[in-house]
Coordinates of C-alpha atoms and ligand atoms in Angstrom, one line a residue:
Chain A
M1 CA -115.7 81.3 97.8
H2 CA -112.6 81.1 99.8
G3 CA -112.1 84.7 100.8
A4 CA -109.1 86.0 102.7
H5 CA -111.1 85.3 105.8
F6 CA -109.0 82.5 107.0
S7 CA -105.8 84.1 106.1
L8 CA -104.7 85.5 109.4
A9 CA -103.9 82.5 111.4
A10 CA -102.2 80.8 108.6
T11 CA -100.1 83.5 107.1
D12 CA -99.2 85.5 110.2
T13 CA -96.2 83.5 111.4
S14 CA -94.3 86.6 112.3
L15 CA -93.0 87.4 115.7
S16 CA -96.1 89.2 116.8
A17 CA -98.1 85.9 116.6
P18 CA -96.0 83.1 118.0
A19 CA -97.4 79.6 117.8
Q20 CA -98.5 79.3 121.4
D21 CA -100.7 82.3 120.8
D22 CA -103.2 80.4 118.6
G23 CA -104.0 77.9 121.2
A24 CA -104.0 80.3 124.1
S25 CA -106.6 82.7 122.8
N26 CA -109.4 80.6 121.3
D27 CA -112.1 83.0 122.1
A28 CA -110.3 85.8 120.5
D29 CA -109.8 83.8 117.3
I30 CA -113.5 83.3 116.8
D31 CA -114.2 86.9 116.0
R32 CA -111.2 87.2 113.6
P33 CA -113.1 86.6 110.4
E34 CA -115.3 89.6 111.1
T35 CA -112.5 91.9 112.0
A36 CA -110.5 90.9 108.9
K37 CA -112.0 92.7 106.0
G38 CA -109.6 91.4 103.4
K39 CA -106.5 93.2 104.8
R40 CA -104.2 92.2 107.5
A41 CA -105.7 93.1 110.8
H42 CA -103.6 94.5 113.6
L43 CA -103.9 93.4 117.2
P44 CA -106.8 95.2 118.9
F45 CA -105.5 98.0 121.1
G46 CA -106.5 96.3 124.3
R47 CA -104.5 93.1 123.6
L48 CA -101.5 95.1 122.5
F49 CA -101.7 96.9 125.8
V50 CA -101.8 93.6 127.8
R51 CA -98.8 92.4 125.9
L52 CA -96.8 95.5 126.6
L53 CA -97.8 95.4 130.2
S54 CA -96.7 91.9 130.6
L55 CA -93.2 92.8 129.3
V56 CA -93.0 95.8 131.7
V57 CA -94.1 93.6 134.6
F58 CA -91.4 91.0 133.7
V59 CA -88.7 93.6 133.6
A60 CA -89.9 95.2 136.9
L61 CA -89.9 91.8 138.7
W62 CA -86.4 91.1 137.4
Q63 CA -85.3 94.6 138.6
A64 CA -86.9 93.9 142.0
A65 CA -85.4 90.5 142.4
S66 CA -81.9 91.5 141.4
G67 CA -82.0 95.0 142.9
N68 CA -82.9 93.5 146.4
R69 CA -80.3 90.7 146.0
L70 CA -83.1 88.2 146.6
H71 CA -82.1 84.8 147.8
L72 CA -84.9 82.3 147.3
G73 CA -83.0 79.2 148.5
L74 CA -83.3 77.3 145.2
V75 CA -82.6 80.3 143.0
N76 CA -80.2 83.0 143.9
F77 CA -80.5 86.5 142.4
Q78 CA -77.6 87.9 144.4
N79 CA -75.2 87.9 141.4
V80 CA -77.8 88.5 138.7
P81 CA -77.3 91.9 137.2
A82 CA -80.4 94.1 137.3
P83 CA -81.8 95.8 134.2
S84 CA -80.5 99.0 135.6
E85 CA -77.0 97.6 135.3
V86 CA -77.5 95.9 132.0
V87 CA -78.6 99.0 130.1
P88 CA -75.4 100.9 130.8
A89 CA -73.3 97.8 130.0
L90 CA -75.2 97.5 126.7
R91 CA -74.5 101.1 126.0
D92 CA -70.8 100.7 126.7
L93 CA -70.5 97.6 124.5
L94 CA -72.3 99.3 121.6
Q95 CA -69.8 102.1 121.8
S96 CA -66.7 100.0 122.2
P97 CA -64.7 98.9 119.1
K98 CA -64.9 95.2 120.2
I99 CA -68.6 94.9 119.3
G100 CA -68.0 94.8 115.6
A101 CA -65.4 92.0 115.9
H102 CA -67.6 89.9 118.1
V103 CA -70.8 90.2 116.1
G104 CA -68.9 90.0 112.8
S105 CA -67.1 86.8 113.6
S106 CA -70.3 85.1 114.9
L107 CA -72.2 86.2 111.8
C108 CA -69.4 84.9 109.5
R109 CA -69.3 81.5 111.2
V110 CA -73.1 81.1 111.2
F111 CA -73.2 82.2 107.6
A112 CA -70.5 79.8 106.5
G113 CA -71.8 76.8 108.5
F114 CA -75.5 77.4 107.6
V115 CA -75.0 78.0 103.9
S116 CA -72.8 74.9 103.5
A117 CA -75.3 72.9 105.5
A118 CA -78.2 74.2 103.4
L119 CA -76.4 73.3 100.2
A120 CA -75.3 69.8 101.4
G121 CA -78.7 69.1 103.1
I122 CA -80.8 70.0 100.1
A123 CA -78.5 68.2 97.6
L124 CA -78.3 65.0 99.7
G125 CA -82.0 65.2 100.5
L126 CA -83.0 65.4 96.9
M127 CA -80.7 62.5 96.0
I128 CA -82.0 60.3 98.9
G129 CA -85.6 61.3 98.2
R130 CA -85.4 60.5 94.5
S131 CA -83.1 57.5 94.2
R132 CA -83.4 54.3 96.1
W133 CA -79.8 53.6 95.2
A134 CA -78.6 56.9 96.8
A135 CA -80.8 56.2 99.8
D136 CA -79.3 52.8 100.4
L137 CA -75.8 54.2 100.0
L138 CA -76.1 57.3 102.0
Q139 CA -78.7 56.9 104.6
P140 CA -77.1 54.3 107.0
P141 CA -74.2 56.5 108.1
L142 CA -76.4 59.6 108.2
E143 CA -78.9 57.8 110.3
M144 CA -76.1 56.8 112.7
L145 CA -74.8 60.4 113.0
R146 CA -78.2 62.0 113.2
P147 CA -79.0 61.5 117.0
I148 CA -75.6 63.0 117.9
P149 CA -76.2 66.7 118.8
G150 CA -73.8 69.2 117.2
V151 CA -72.5 70.2 120.6
A152 CA -71.2 66.7 121.2
W153 CA -69.0 67.2 118.2
I154 CA -67.0 70.0 119.8
P155 CA -64.0 68.0 121.2
L156 CA -63.7 65.9 118.1
A157 CA -64.1 68.9 115.8
I158 CA -61.2 70.6 117.6
L159 CA -59.1 67.5 116.9
M160 CA -60.2 67.2 113.3
F161 CA -59.6 70.7 112.0
P162 CA -56.4 72.7 111.8
S163 CA -58.0 75.9 113.2
S164 CA -60.6 76.5 115.9
E165 CA -62.3 78.8 113.4
L166 CA -62.9 75.8 111.0
S167 CA -64.0 73.6 113.8
M168 CA -66.6 76.1 115.0
V169 CA -68.0 76.4 111.4
F170 CA -68.1 72.6 111.2
I171 CA -70.2 72.4 114.4
T172 CA -72.6 75.1 113.1
F173 CA -72.8 73.0 109.9
V174 CA -73.6 69.8 111.8
G175 CA -76.3 71.7 113.7
A176 CA -78.1 72.9 110.6
L177 CA -77.5 69.8 108.4
F178 CA -80.0 67.4 109.8
P179 CA -83.0 69.6 110.0
V180 CA -82.5 70.6 106.4
L181 CA -81.7 67.1 105.2
L182 CA -84.7 65.5 106.9
N183 CA -87.1 68.1 105.8
T184 CA -85.9 67.9 102.2
I185 CA -86.3 64.1 102.2
H186 CA -89.8 64.5 103.7
G187 CA -90.7 67.2 101.2
V188 CA -89.6 65.1 98.2
S189 CA -91.5 62.0 99.4
G190 CA -94.6 64.1 99.9
I191 CA -94.8 65.1 96.2
D192 CA -98.0 63.9 94.5
P193 CA -96.8 61.1 92.2
R194 CA -99.5 62.2 89.7
L195 CA -97.6 65.4 89.3
I196 CA -94.5 63.5 88.4
A197 CA -96.5 61.3 85.9
A198 CA -98.0 64.5 84.4
A199 CA -94.6 66.1 84.0
K200 CA -93.2 63.0 82.3
S201 CA -96.2 62.9 80.0
L202 CA -95.5 66.5 79.1
G203 CA -92.0 65.7 78.1
A204 CA -89.9 66.3 81.2
G205 CA -86.6 64.4 81.4
R206 CA -84.8 63.4 84.6
L207 CA -83.1 66.8 85.1
R208 CA -86.1 68.9 84.2
L209 CA -88.2 66.7 86.5
L210 CA -85.8 67.6 89.3
T211 CA -85.7 71.4 88.7
E212 CA -89.3 71.9 87.6
V213 CA -91.2 69.5 89.9
I214 CA -89.2 67.9 92.6
A215 CA -87.4 71.0 93.9
P216 CA -90.4 73.3 93.9
G217 CA -92.7 70.6 95.2
A218 CA -90.3 70.1 98.2
A219 CA -89.7 73.8 98.6
P220 CA -92.2 74.5 101.4
S221 CA -90.8 71.7 103.5
I222 CA -87.2 72.7 102.7
V223 CA -88.0 76.2 103.9
T224 CA -89.2 74.8 107.2
G225 CA -86.0 72.8 107.5
L226 CA -83.9 75.9 106.8
S227 CA -85.6 77.9 109.5
I228 CA -85.3 75.1 112.1
G229 CA -81.7 74.6 110.9
M230 CA -80.9 78.3 111.4
G231 CA -82.1 78.1 115.0
T232 CA -80.0 75.0 115.8
S233 CA -76.9 76.4 114.0
W234 CA -77.0 79.5 116.3
F235 CA -77.4 77.3 119.3
C236 CA -74.4 75.1 118.3
L237 CA -72.3 78.1 117.4
V238 CA -72.7 79.9 120.7
T239 CA -71.8 76.8 122.6
A240 CA -68.8 76.2 120.4
E241 CA -67.6 79.8 120.8
M242 CA -67.8 79.4 124.6
I243 CA -65.3 76.6 124.4
A244 CA -63.2 77.1 121.4
G245 CA -63.6 80.7 120.4
Q246 CA -61.8 83.9 120.1
Y247 CA -64.2 86.7 119.5
G248 CA -67.9 86.0 118.8
I249 CA -71.0 86.6 120.9
G250 CA -70.8 83.3 122.7
Y251 CA -67.1 83.9 123.5
F252 CA -68.0 87.4 124.8
T253 CA -70.7 86.0 127.1
W254 CA -68.4 83.3 128.6
E255 CA -65.4 85.7 128.8
S256 CA -67.7 88.1 130.8
Y257 CA -68.3 85.4 133.3
N258 CA -64.6 84.7 133.7
L259 CA -63.9 88.4 134.1
Q260 CA -66.8 88.6 136.6
S261 CA -68.4 91.5 134.6
Y262 CA -71.8 90.0 135.2
A263 CA -73.9 92.7 133.4
D264 CA -72.1 91.8 130.2
I265 CA -73.3 88.2 130.5
V266 CA -76.8 89.4 130.1
V267 CA -75.8 91.7 127.3
G268 CA -74.3 88.8 125.5
M269 CA -77.4 86.7 126.1
L270 CA -79.6 89.5 124.7
F271 CA -77.4 89.6 121.6
I272 CA -77.7 85.9 121.1
G273 CA -81.4 86.1 121.4
V274 CA -81.9 89.0 119.0
F275 CA -79.5 87.7 116.4
G276 CA -80.9 84.1 116.6
M277 CA -84.4 85.3 116.2
A278 CA -83.6 87.8 113.5
S279 CA -81.8 85.3 111.3
S280 CA -84.7 82.8 111.7
V281 CA -87.2 85.4 110.6
L282 CA -84.9 86.4 107.7
V283 CA -84.8 82.8 106.5
R284 CA -88.6 82.5 106.8
K285 CA -89.2 85.7 104.9
F286 CA -86.8 84.6 102.2
G287 CA -88.5 81.3 102.1
D288 CA -91.9 83.0 101.7
L289 CA -90.6 84.9 98.8
L290 CA -89.5 81.7 97.1
T291 CA -92.8 80.0 97.6
P292 CA -95.5 82.6 96.8
W293 CA -98.0 79.9 95.7
Y294 CA -97.8 78.3 99.0
Q295 CA -98.8 81.5 100.8
I296 CA -101.8 81.8 98.5
G297 CA -102.7 78.2 99.1
N298 CA -102.6 78.7 102.8
A299 CA -104.6 81.9 102.6
C300 CA -107.3 80.2 100.6
G301 CA -107.6 77.5 103.2
H302 CA -106.7 74.7 100.7
E303 CA -104.4 71.9 101.5
Chain B
M1 CA -107.6 80.4 64.2
S2 CA -107.5 76.8 63.3
D3 CA -104.2 76.7 61.5
P4 CA -101.8 77.3 64.5
H5 CA -103.6 74.4 66.2
E6 CA -103.6 72.2 63.1
I7 CA -102.5 68.7 64.1
S8 CA -101.1 66.1 61.7
R9 CA -103.9 63.8 60.7
S10 CA -102.1 60.8 62.3
G11 CA -103.1 59.4 65.6
H12 CA -104.0 55.8 64.8
I13 CA -104.1 53.5 67.8
E14 CA -103.8 49.8 67.6
S15 CA -104.0 47.3 70.5
R16 CA -103.1 43.7 70.0
D17 CA -103.9 41.1 72.6
L18 CA -103.0 43.5 75.4
S19 CA -102.9 42.1 78.9
I20 CA -102.0 44.0 82.0
G21 CA -101.8 42.5 85.5
W22 CA -101.5 43.9 89.0
R23 CA -100.0 42.1 91.9
H24 CA -102.1 42.0 95.0
G25 CA -99.7 40.7 97.6
K26 CA -98.9 37.2 96.2
E27 CA -102.0 37.0 94.0
H28 CA -101.9 38.1 90.4
F29 CA -104.9 40.0 89.1
Q30 CA -105.5 40.4 85.4
A31 CA -107.0 43.9 85.1
V32 CA -106.9 43.9 81.3
D33 CA -107.2 40.6 79.5
R34 CA -106.2 40.1 75.9
V35 CA -107.8 43.3 74.6
S36 CA -107.6 44.1 70.9
F37 CA -109.0 47.2 69.2
S38 CA -108.1 49.8 66.6
I39 CA -108.9 53.5 66.7
A40 CA -108.8 55.5 63.6
A41 CA -106.9 58.8 63.5
G42 CA -109.0 61.7 64.7
Q43 CA -111.7 59.5 66.2
F44 CA -113.4 60.3 69.5
V45 CA -113.8 57.1 71.4
C46 CA -115.3 56.6 74.9
L47 CA -114.3 53.7 77.1
L48 CA -117.4 52.8 79.2
G49 CA -117.6 50.3 82.0
P50 CA -118.2 49.7 85.7
S51 CA -115.7 50.7 88.3
G52 CA -112.6 48.5 88.5
C53 CA -113.0 47.0 85.0
G54 CA -109.6 48.3 84.0
K55 CA -110.3 51.5 82.1
S56 CA -107.7 53.6 83.9
T57 CA -105.2 50.8 83.6
L58 CA -105.7 50.6 79.9
L59 CA -105.4 54.4 79.6
G60 CA -102.3 54.3 81.7
A61 CA -100.8 51.8 79.3
L62 CA -101.7 54.0 76.3
A63 CA -100.0 56.9 78.1
G64 CA -96.9 54.8 78.6
H65 CA -97.0 54.9 82.4
I66 CA -98.0 51.2 82.8
R67 CA -96.1 48.4 81.2
A68 CA -98.2 45.6 79.5
A69 CA -97.7 42.0 80.6
S70 CA -98.1 40.8 77.1
G71 CA -99.4 42.0 73.8
S72 CA -98.7 45.4 72.4
L73 CA -99.9 48.9 71.7
F74 CA -99.0 51.0 68.7
L75 CA -99.5 54.6 67.8
D76 CA -99.2 55.2 64.1
G77 CA -97.3 51.9 63.8
A78 CA -94.7 52.7 66.6
A79 CA -94.8 50.7 69.8
I80 CA -95.8 52.6 72.9
L81 CA -93.1 52.1 75.5
A82 CA -92.8 55.3 77.6
P83 CA -94.7 58.5 78.3
S84 CA -94.5 61.1 75.5
P85 CA -95.9 64.6 75.0
E86 CA -97.6 63.2 71.8
R87 CA -100.0 61.3 74.1
G88 CA -101.5 63.9 76.4
L89 CA -103.1 62.6 79.6
V90 CA -105.8 64.3 81.6
F91 CA -107.0 62.9 85.0
Q92 CA -110.2 63.3 87.0
H93 CA -108.4 65.5 89.5
H94 CA -106.1 68.1 88.0
T95 CA -102.4 67.7 88.1
L96 CA -101.5 71.3 87.6
F97 CA -98.2 72.3 89.2
P98 CA -99.3 74.4 92.2
W99 CA -96.1 76.5 92.1
K100 CA -96.6 77.7 88.5
K101 CA -99.0 80.3 87.4
V102 CA -101.7 79.3 85.0
I103 CA -99.8 80.6 82.0
D104 CA -96.6 78.8 83.0
N105 CA -98.5 75.5 83.6
V106 CA -99.9 75.7 80.1
A107 CA -96.5 76.6 78.6
F108 CA -94.8 73.7 80.4
G109 CA -94.7 71.4 77.5
L110 CA -93.0 74.0 75.3
K111 CA -90.5 74.8 78.0
M112 CA -89.5 71.1 77.9
K113 CA -89.0 71.4 74.2
G114 CA -86.7 74.4 74.7
V115 CA -89.1 77.1 73.2
A116 CA -88.2 80.6 74.2
R117 CA -90.2 82.2 77.0
A118 CA -91.9 84.9 75.0
E119 CA -93.0 82.5 72.3
R120 CA -94.2 79.8 74.6
R121 CA -96.2 82.3 76.6
A122 CA -97.8 83.7 73.4
R123 CA -98.8 80.1 72.5
A124 CA -100.1 79.5 76.0
R125 CA -102.2 82.6 75.8
E126 CA -103.8 81.3 72.5
L127 CA -104.7 78.0 74.2
L128 CA -106.1 79.7 77.3
D129 CA -108.2 81.7 74.9
L130 CA -109.4 78.5 73.2
V131 CA -110.6 77.1 76.5
G132 CA -112.2 80.4 77.5
L133 CA -109.8 81.4 80.2
S134 CA -108.2 84.6 79.0
G135 CA -107.5 86.9 81.9
F136 CA -106.5 84.1 84.3
E137 CA -102.9 83.9 83.1
D138 CA -101.3 85.1 86.4
K139 CA -103.5 83.2 88.8
Y140 CA -102.2 80.1 90.6
P141 CA -104.1 76.8 90.2
V142 CA -105.5 77.0 93.8
Q143 CA -107.2 80.3 92.9
L144 CA -109.4 78.6 90.2
S145 CA -112.6 76.6 90.4
G146 CA -112.6 72.8 89.6
G147 CA -113.9 73.4 86.1
M148 CA -111.4 76.1 85.4
Q149 CA -108.6 73.8 86.6
Q150 CA -109.7 71.1 84.2
R151 CA -109.7 73.7 81.3
V152 CA -106.2 74.7 82.1
E153 CA -105.2 71.0 82.3
I154 CA -106.7 70.5 78.8
A155 CA -104.9 73.6 77.5
R156 CA -101.6 72.4 79.0
V157 CA -101.9 69.0 77.2
L158 CA -103.0 70.6 73.9
I159 CA -100.1 72.9 73.6
N160 CA -97.9 69.9 72.7
Q161 CA -100.2 69.2 69.7
P162 CA -100.6 65.6 70.9
R163 CA -101.6 63.0 68.4
V164 CA -103.8 61.4 71.1
L165 CA -105.7 63.0 74.0
L166 CA -106.2 60.5 76.8
M167 CA -108.8 61.6 79.3
D168 CA -109.6 59.6 82.5
E169 CA -113.0 60.8 83.7
P170 CA -111.9 64.4 83.3
F171 CA -115.3 65.8 84.3
G172 CA -116.1 63.2 86.9
A173 CA -115.5 65.5 89.8
L174 CA -117.6 68.4 88.4
D175 CA -121.2 69.3 89.1
A176 CA -123.8 68.6 86.5
Q177 CA -124.0 72.1 85.2
T178 CA -120.2 72.6 84.8
R179 CA -119.9 69.1 83.4
W180 CA -122.3 69.9 80.6
I181 CA -120.5 73.1 79.8
M182 CA -117.2 71.3 79.7
Q183 CA -118.5 68.6 77.5
Q184 CA -119.6 71.2 74.9
L185 CA -116.3 73.0 75.3
L186 CA -114.4 69.8 74.6
L187 CA -116.4 69.1 71.4
Q188 CA -115.8 72.6 70.3
V189 CA -112.1 72.4 70.9
W190 CA -112.0 69.0 69.3
A191 CA -113.7 70.5 66.2
S192 CA -110.8 72.9 65.8
I193 CA -108.1 70.4 66.8
R194 CA -108.9 67.1 65.2
T195 CA -106.8 64.9 67.5
T196 CA -107.7 61.3 68.4
I197 CA -109.4 61.2 71.8
V198 CA -109.8 58.3 74.2
F199 CA -112.2 59.3 76.9
V200 CA -112.9 57.1 79.9
T201 CA -116.2 57.5 81.7
H202 CA -118.9 55.5 83.5
D203 CA -121.6 57.9 82.5
I204 CA -123.6 56.5 79.5
D205 CA -125.1 59.9 78.6
E206 CA -121.7 61.4 78.5
A207 CA -120.3 58.7 76.4
L208 CA -123.2 58.8 73.9
F209 CA -123.1 62.6 73.7
L210 CA -119.3 62.9 73.0
A211 CA -118.2 59.8 71.2
D212 CA -118.0 58.6 67.6
R213 CA -117.8 55.2 69.1
V214 CA -118.2 53.6 72.5
L215 CA -116.2 50.7 73.7
V216 CA -118.0 49.0 76.5
M217 CA -115.8 47.1 78.9
S218 CA -116.7 44.3 81.3
H219 CA -114.8 43.4 84.4
C220 CA -113.2 40.2 85.8
P221 CA -111.4 40.0 83.6
G222 CA -111.3 43.4 81.9
R223 CA -112.4 42.9 78.3
I224 CA -114.1 44.8 75.6
R225 CA -117.7 43.6 75.4
D226 CA -119.1 45.7 72.7
D227 CA -118.1 48.2 70.2
I228 CA -121.0 50.7 69.5
P229 CA -120.8 53.3 66.8
V230 CA -122.7 56.5 67.6
P231 CA -123.8 57.7 64.2
A232 CA -125.3 61.1 65.2
A233 CA -124.4 64.1 63.2
R234 CA -122.2 66.9 64.6
P235 CA -122.4 69.4 66.0
R236 CA -124.6 67.7 68.6
G237 CA -126.9 69.6 70.8
E238 CA -129.5 68.8 73.4
A239 CA -131.8 67.5 70.7
W240 CA -129.5 64.4 70.3
L241 CA -129.8 63.7 74.0
T242 CA -133.6 63.2 73.8
S243 CA -133.8 61.6 70.4
D244 CA -135.0 58.0 69.7
G245 CA -131.6 57.0 68.5
F246 CA -130.0 58.1 71.7
I247 CA -132.5 56.3 73.9
R248 CA -132.1 53.1 71.9
L249 CA -128.3 53.2 72.3
K250 CA -128.7 54.0 76.0
R251 CA -131.0 51.0 76.4
H252 CA -128.5 48.8 74.8
C253 CA -125.7 50.1 77.1
L254 CA -127.9 49.6 80.1
D255 CA -128.6 46.0 79.2
L256 CA -125.0 45.3 78.9
I257 CA -124.3 46.8 82.3
H258 CA -127.2 45.1 84.0
D259 CA -126.0 41.9 82.6
E260 CA -122.6 42.4 84.3
R261 CA -122.2 40.1 87.2
P262 CA -120.0 40.7 90.2
C263 CA -116.7 38.9 90.2
A264 CA -116.8 35.4 91.6
N265 CA -113.4 36.0 93.3
P266 CA -112.8 39.7 93.5
P267 CA -109.2 40.8 94.3
D268 CA -108.4 42.8 97.4
G269 CA -109.2 46.4 96.8
A270 CA -111.5 45.7 93.9
D271 CA -114.2 43.9 96.0
L272 CA -115.3 47.2 97.6
A273 CA -115.6 49.0 94.3
L274 CA -117.4 46.5 92.1
Q275 CA -120.8 45.8 93.6
P276 CA -121.9 49.3 94.5
A277 CA -120.5 50.7 91.2
V278 CA -122.8 48.5 89.1
S279 CA -125.9 49.5 91.0
R280 CA -124.7 53.1 91.1
L281 CA -124.4 53.1 87.3
A282 CA -127.9 51.5 86.9
E283 CA -129.4 54.0 89.4
A284 CA -127.9 57.0 87.7
L285 CA -129.5 56.1 84.5
I286 CA -133.1 55.4 85.4
Ligands
ATP401 N1 -101.8 50.6 91.4 C1 -102.5 49.4 91.5 N2 -102.1 48.4 92.2 C2 -102.8 47.2 92.2 N3 -103.9 47.0 91.6 C3 -104.5 48.0 90.9 C4 -103.8 49.3 90.8 N4 -104.6 50.1 90.0 C5 -105.6 49.4 89.7 N5 -105.6 48.1 90.2 C6 -106.6 47.1 90.0 O1 -106.9 46.9 88.7 C7 -108.3 46.8 88.4 C8 -108.7 47.9 87.4 O2 -108.5 49.2 88.0 P1 -108.7 50.5 87.2 O3 -108.3 51.6 88.0 O4 -108.1 50.3 85.9 O5 -110.3 50.5 87.1 P2 -111.3 51.6 86.4 O6 -112.0 50.9 85.4 O7 -110.5 52.8 86.0 O8 -112.2 51.9 87.7 P3 -112.9 53.3 88.1 O9 -114.0 53.5 87.2 O10 -113.3 53.1 89.5 O11 -111.8 54.4 87.9 C9 -109.0 47.0 89.8 O12 -109.4 45.7 90.2 C10 -107.9 47.5 90.7 O13 -108.0 46.9 92.0
MG402 MG1 -110.4 54.8 86.8

């Protein structure tokens, strides 16, 4: 009987249980099976309290350091805006008409770059994973480009594309492409060859094999690639916006530095964090919807 | 009930001087060596033999997954060159698609033939009923026990109305109790779907309980050593397993296997398997 007992650690990949949490609290994990009577258990009140407290202490320390213009030699808090300055700046930005343009253009760029990277990465990955011919033809140049981080493409991208808009989308694309591509190849090569033999025996041709066996078989790995790719594409976009942008969250953050409105720098950073995290979670959740069997497999403690 | 599952009476298998080799590095190893046999349509044949004697290799060739070095295989007069839904293959460990629900796994073959969803699901339901798994349509394979997974696997193959059912130790991973239930189930299913069955096993009891005819293989090189008809009447029950006729046939099979000597020059990979397998077989039977 594989009950839902082991389900928590495996399925709860949401924000409330980041990866480091599993290793850090071994003793707490031991009593999980008992507390979990089939349904999803919430954090015990005590642990929730500790977590909230830790956040409060962090903000308080930040306030203390910036409010007192602390100078620690190595690190200097003199020009770091305190939370008490950041909150009004955040309120101002939320009320200003610029916010829509900044967030909107960043989202559009990420969307365009990420979606095209996902399509290209999955298509190339399936081809390379399935056909030796495609692998020999496509892999050498891709292997050569792979170690170059998306950010290193910025100058060349500006030269290559007619508009800075396109060059930023391209950089986002490069950022997401390789995680998606590599995870797709990995997923395809991990498919049990017996499943392929079985599908052929049941009458599947080349195309059906791809849509019915290869693609779903590689799907969990592809989803992992997509969520990693989402993170890297945000990272690349924000950097690109700082250099080449007009509008966008990265641009806003860098502009605030140039205009010496330091509180806005932190507001920009907060936006970057929140949107980056939210889009990764979105990709994960979407991926989970696409791979329901995989969630069950995990929950049952099977491979 | 039997008419929708009615299978054409064909399913005649013919093997002529079949040889299949594997390459171990630079060495060539003859896994199946000039094997000839003929199986009548609708016959239930067990392939019995020690580990590594080439049973799976031979079955793989019948399925069309493994190419012969020389000689040929025919199904109803047509050469076997590639996999086909007419030759259903069942392995020891299930090969159900983990991402498909039970019903869609069973309906897979019909989907490949372009049958509409409602119709293929209705057919799949009938077959799940045949193997005693009504009510499990919407489960995923991981949610089933090993025995249930094998039943789904069998249903998935049968939906194509194969002329031949090829089974490679299909119950080898099950416990004794489940194995016994599955053996009876298989005979029951076979009684309503008279397809040719080639069933690989290294369990003498299983072979003698199921088969019309047992082909005993020897290894190094893989050849057919004996062809033993099992004349017991059907339906067979536990009485057959303790009858004199059964014991006599079992004695004969045991003698054949005890007689089996380890290879003088075993290939890599095979050397591990051979020796213990022979004694394991002997042990299991005493
Ligand atoms: N993929 C392969 N590559 C190389 N050699 C193989 C391969 N598969 C099987 N062989 C060799 O062919 C011989 C026959 O193997 P086969 O799997 O057909 O035996 P078997 O009778 O099915 O054994 P078992 O009862 O253990 O399943 C063995 O010596 C094995 O080493
Ligand atoms: Mg075998």
